[in-house]
Amino acid sequence: MRKTDRWAGGQPPYGYRIVDRPGGGRTLEPDPVASEAVRYMGKLLLEGQSQWMIAMALEVAGFDTPSMHAYKHQGESYSSKRKTPPSNHWNPTSVGKILRSPATMGLKLTGRSVKARKIDCWPGCGNAVRTDTHGQTLRDRADEIDQLATSSPEPISRRLRTNAQRLRDIADHHDATSQPAEALP
């Protein structure tokens, strides 16, 4: 399954939903509502908002938390396992985890444990959202973040520069492992 875009199972990363795959099995695609919440979080972060402020803004805007979204949209079997509905109050920790998640960036992870997990961007790995233009898109976004950092106060500008460098590192890894489409199986 690692060589395909099939979903192995479990709750999908926030911003995605599980759908039937044409060749059989299941796969992930962007969830229209949750992905809008992720874009909103990113916009607020780039405007210099703290995770706490982003969490408050998500509640005010009416976006469901990841657990509430799953509770409402993943069918009867998921909902019936809970005795009480999950909380629908956002917290800064959840916001940070979503914004830093490789899955939010569209990368497939491998490994059974958190320590063993790594970004799995080898040629033909099945990252459905990975294209040859993503490396350059990440670098362009890193440049935009650097521009924003020049006009931000010191604690925020340092965080923005760190995030920009993280995007450049991912782009470098992508370019180092990519192959032309003709070379893929």
CSV table of C-alpha atoms in Angstrom, one decimal:
chain,number,residue,atom,x,y,z
A,1,MET,CA,0.0,0.0,0.0
A,2,ARG,CA,3.0,2.3,0.5
A,3,LYS,CA,3.5,2.4,-3.3
A,4,THR,CA,-0.1,3.6,-4.0
A,5,ASP,CA,-2.3,6.4,-2.9
A,6,ARG,CA,-4.5,4.0,-0.9
A,7,TRP,CA,-5.5,4.9,2.7
A,8,ALA,CA,-4.4,2.3,5.2
A,9,GLY,CA,-7.2,3.2,7.7
A,10,GLY,CA,-7.9,5.2,10.8
A,11,GLN,CA,-9.0,8.8,11.3
A,12,PRO,CA,-7.7,10.9,8.4
A,13,PRO,CA,-5.5,13.9,9.0
A,14,TYR,CA,-7.5,17.1,9.6
A,15,GLY,CA,-8.3,18.7,6.3
A,16,TYR,CA,-8.8,15.4,4.5
A,17,ARG,CA,-11.6,12.9,4.1
A,18,ILE,CA,-11.7,9.3,3.1
A,19,VAL,CA,-13.3,8.5,-0.3
A,20,ASP,CA,-13.7,5.4,-2.5
A,21,ARG,CA,-10.7,4.9,-4.8
A,22,PRO,CA,-11.6,4.1,-8.5
A,23,GLY,CA,-9.2,1.0,-8.6
A,24,GLY,CA,-10.6,-0.3,-5.3
A,25,GLY,CA,-10.0,0.5,-1.7
A,26,ARG,CA,-10.1,3.9,-0.2
A,27,THR,CA,-8.0,7.1,-0.5
A,28,LEU,CA,-7.8,10.6,0.9
A,29,GLU,CA,-9.0,13.9,-0.7
A,30,PRO,CA,-9.2,17.4,0.7
A,31,ASP,CA,-12.3,17.9,2.8
A,32,PRO,CA,-14.1,21.0,1.6
A,33,VAL,CA,-14.9,22.3,5.1
A,34,ALA,CA,-11.9,21.2,7.1
A,35,SER,CA,-9.4,22.2,4.4
A,36,GLU,CA,-11.0,25.7,4.5
A,37,ALA,CA,-10.3,25.8,8.3
A,38,VAL,CA,-6.6,24.8,7.7
A,39,ARG,CA,-6.3,27.6,5.1
A,40,TYR,CA,-7.8,30.0,7.5
A,41,MET,CA,-5.3,28.9,10.2
A,42,GLY,CA,-2.4,29.4,7.8
A,43,LYS,CA,-3.7,32.9,6.8
A,44,LEU,CA,-3.9,34.0,10.4
A,45,LEU,CA,-0.5,32.6,11.3
A,46,LEU,CA,1.1,34.5,8.4
A,47,GLU,CA,-0.6,37.6,9.6
A,48,GLY,CA,1.3,37.1,12.9
A,49,GLN,CA,-1.5,35.8,15.1
A,50,SER,CA,-0.6,33.5,18.0
A,51,GLN,CA,-1.9,29.9,18.2
A,52,TRP,CA,-4.2,31.1,21.0
A,53,MET,CA,-5.7,33.8,18.9
A,54,ILE,CA,-6.1,31.4,16.0
A,55,ALA,CA,-7.9,29.0,18.2
A,56,MET,CA,-10.3,31.8,19.3
A,57,ALA,CA,-10.8,32.9,15.7
A,58,LEU,CA,-11.7,29.3,14.7
A,59,GLU,CA,-14.4,29.1,17.4
A,60,VAL,CA,-15.8,32.5,16.4
A,61,ALA,CA,-15.9,31.5,12.7
A,62,GLY,CA,-17.7,28.3,13.7
A,63,PHE,CA,-15.2,25.7,12.5
A,64,ASP,CA,-15.5,22.3,14.2
A,65,THR,CA,-12.6,20.8,16.1
A,66,PRO,CA,-11.0,17.8,14.4
A,67,SER,CA,-12.7,15.4,16.8
A,68,MET,CA,-16.1,17.1,16.4
A,69,HIS,CA,-15.7,17.1,12.6
A,70,ALA,CA,-15.0,13.4,12.6
A,71,TYR,CA,-17.9,12.7,15.0
A,72,LYS,CA,-20.3,14.5,12.7
A,73,HIS,CA,-19.0,13.3,9.3
A,74,GLN,CA,-17.5,9.8,9.6
A,75,GLY,CA,-20.6,7.8,9.8
A,76,GLU,CA,-22.6,5.9,12.4
A,77,SER,CA,-19.9,3.5,13.4
A,78,TYR,CA,-17.5,6.3,14.5
A,79,SER,CA,-20.2,8.2,16.3
A,80,SER,CA,-21.6,5.1,18.1
A,81,LYS,CA,-18.2,4.4,19.7
A,82,ARG,CA,-18.4,7.6,21.8
A,83,LYS,CA,-20.6,7.9,24.9
A,84,THR,CA,-20.6,11.7,24.7
A,85,PRO,CA,-20.0,14.1,21.9
A,86,PRO,CA,-16.4,15.5,21.8
A,87,SER,CA,-15.6,19.0,22.8
A,88,ASN,CA,-16.0,21.7,20.2
A,89,HIS,CA,-13.6,24.2,21.8
A,90,TRP,CA,-10.3,24.8,20.0
A,91,ASN,CA,-7.1,25.0,21.9
A,92,PRO,CA,-3.7,26.4,20.9
A,93,THR,CA,-2.0,22.9,21.0
A,94,SER,CA,-4.4,21.5,18.4
A,95,VAL,CA,-3.8,24.5,16.2
A,96,GLY,CA,0.0,24.1,16.4
A,97,LYS,CA,-0.1,20.3,15.7
A,98,ILE,CA,-2.3,20.8,12.6
A,99,LEU,CA,-0.1,23.6,11.2
A,100,ARG,CA,3.1,21.7,11.8
A,101,SER,CA,1.8,18.4,10.6
A,102,PRO,CA,3.5,16.9,7.5
A,103,ALA,CA,0.0,15.5,6.6
A,104,THR,CA,-1.3,19.1,6.4
A,105,MET,CA,1.4,19.7,3.9
A,106,GLY,CA,0.2,16.8,1.8
A,107,LEU,CA,3.1,14.4,2.7
A,108,LYS,CA,2.7,10.7,3.3
A,109,LEU,CA,4.3,9.4,6.5
A,110,THR,CA,5.6,5.9,7.1
A,111,GLY,CA,6.5,4.1,10.4
A,112,ARG,CA,4.4,2.5,13.1
A,113,SER,CA,5.5,4.8,16.0
A,114,VAL,CA,6.0,8.5,16.3
A,115,LYS,CA,9.8,8.0,16.7
A,116,ALA,CA,10.0,5.8,13.5
A,117,ARG,CA,7.9,8.1,11.3
A,118,LYS,CA,9.5,9.9,8.4
A,119,ILE,CA,8.3,11.7,5.4
A,120,ASP,CA,8.0,9.1,2.7
A,121,CYS,CA,8.8,11.0,-0.5
A,122,TRP,CA,10.6,8.4,-2.6
A,123,PRO,CA,9.7,8.2,-6.3
A,124,GLY,CA,6.3,6.6,-6.9
A,125,CYS,CA,5.4,6.7,-3.2
A,126,GLY,CA,1.8,7.5,-3.9
A,127,ASN,CA,1.6,11.0,-2.4
A,128,ALA,CA,-1.4,12.0,-4.3
A,129,VAL,CA,-0.8,15.7,-3.8
A,130,ARG,CA,2.9,15.7,-4.7
A,131,THR,CA,3.8,17.1,-8.1
A,132,ASP,CA,7.0,18.4,-9.7
A,133,THR,CA,5.9,22.0,-9.0
A,134,HIS,CA,5.6,21.6,-5.3
A,135,GLY,CA,9.3,22.2,-4.6
A,136,GLN,CA,9.2,25.5,-6.3
A,137,THR,CA,5.9,26.4,-4.7
A,138,LEU,CA,7.4,25.7,-1.3
A,139,ARG,CA,10.4,27.9,-2.0
A,140,ASP,CA,8.1,30.7,-3.3
A,141,ARG,CA,6.1,30.5,-0.1
A,142,ALA,CA,9.2,30.5,2.0
A,143,ASP,CA,10.3,33.8,0.2
A,144,GLU,CA,6.9,35.3,1.0
A,145,ILE,CA,7.3,34.3,4.7
A,146,ASP,CA,10.8,35.8,4.8
A,147,GLN,CA,9.3,39.1,3.5
A,148,LEU,CA,6.7,39.0,6.2
A,149,ALA,CA,9.4,38.4,8.8
A,150,THR,CA,11.2,41.6,7.9
A,151,SER,CA,8.3,43.7,9.0
A,152,SER,CA,7.4,41.6,12.1
A,153,PRO,CA,8.6,42.0,15.7
A,154,GLU,CA,11.5,39.8,16.8
A,155,PRO,CA,9.9,36.8,18.4
A,156,ILE,CA,7.5,36.4,15.5
A,157,SER,CA,10.1,37.2,12.8
A,158,ARG,CA,12.4,34.4,14.2
A,159,ARG,CA,9.5,31.9,14.2
A,160,LEU,CA,8.6,33.0,10.6
A,161,ARG,CA,12.2,32.5,9.4
A,162,THR,CA,12.3,29.1,11.1
A,163,ASN,CA,9.1,28.1,9.2
A,164,ALA,CA,10.5,29.4,6.0
A,165,GLN,CA,13.6,27.3,6.4
A,166,ARG,CA,11.5,24.3,7.2
A,167,LEU,CA,9.7,24.8,3.8
A,168,ARG,CA,13.0,25.1,2.0
A,169,ASP,CA,14.3,21.9,3.6
A,170,ILE,CA,11.1,20.0,2.5
A,171,ALA,CA,11.5,21.4,-1.0
A,172,ASP,CA,15.2,20.3,-1.1
A,173,HIS,CA,14.2,16.8,0.0
A,174,HIS,CA,11.5,16.7,-2.6
A,175,ASP,CA,13.8,17.8,-5.4
A,176,ALA,CA,16.5,15.3,-4.3
A,177,THR,CA,14.1,12.4,-4.5
A,178,SER,CA,12.0,13.3,-7.5
A,179,GLN,CA,12.1,11.7,-10.9
A,180,PRO,CA,10.4,12.5,-14.1
A,181,ALA,CA,7.0,11.0,-14.6
A,182,GLU,CA,8.3,8.9,-17.4
A,183,ALA,CA,10.6,7.1,-15.0
A,184,LEU,CA,7.9,6.1,-12.5
A,185,PRO,CA,6.4,2.6,-12.7
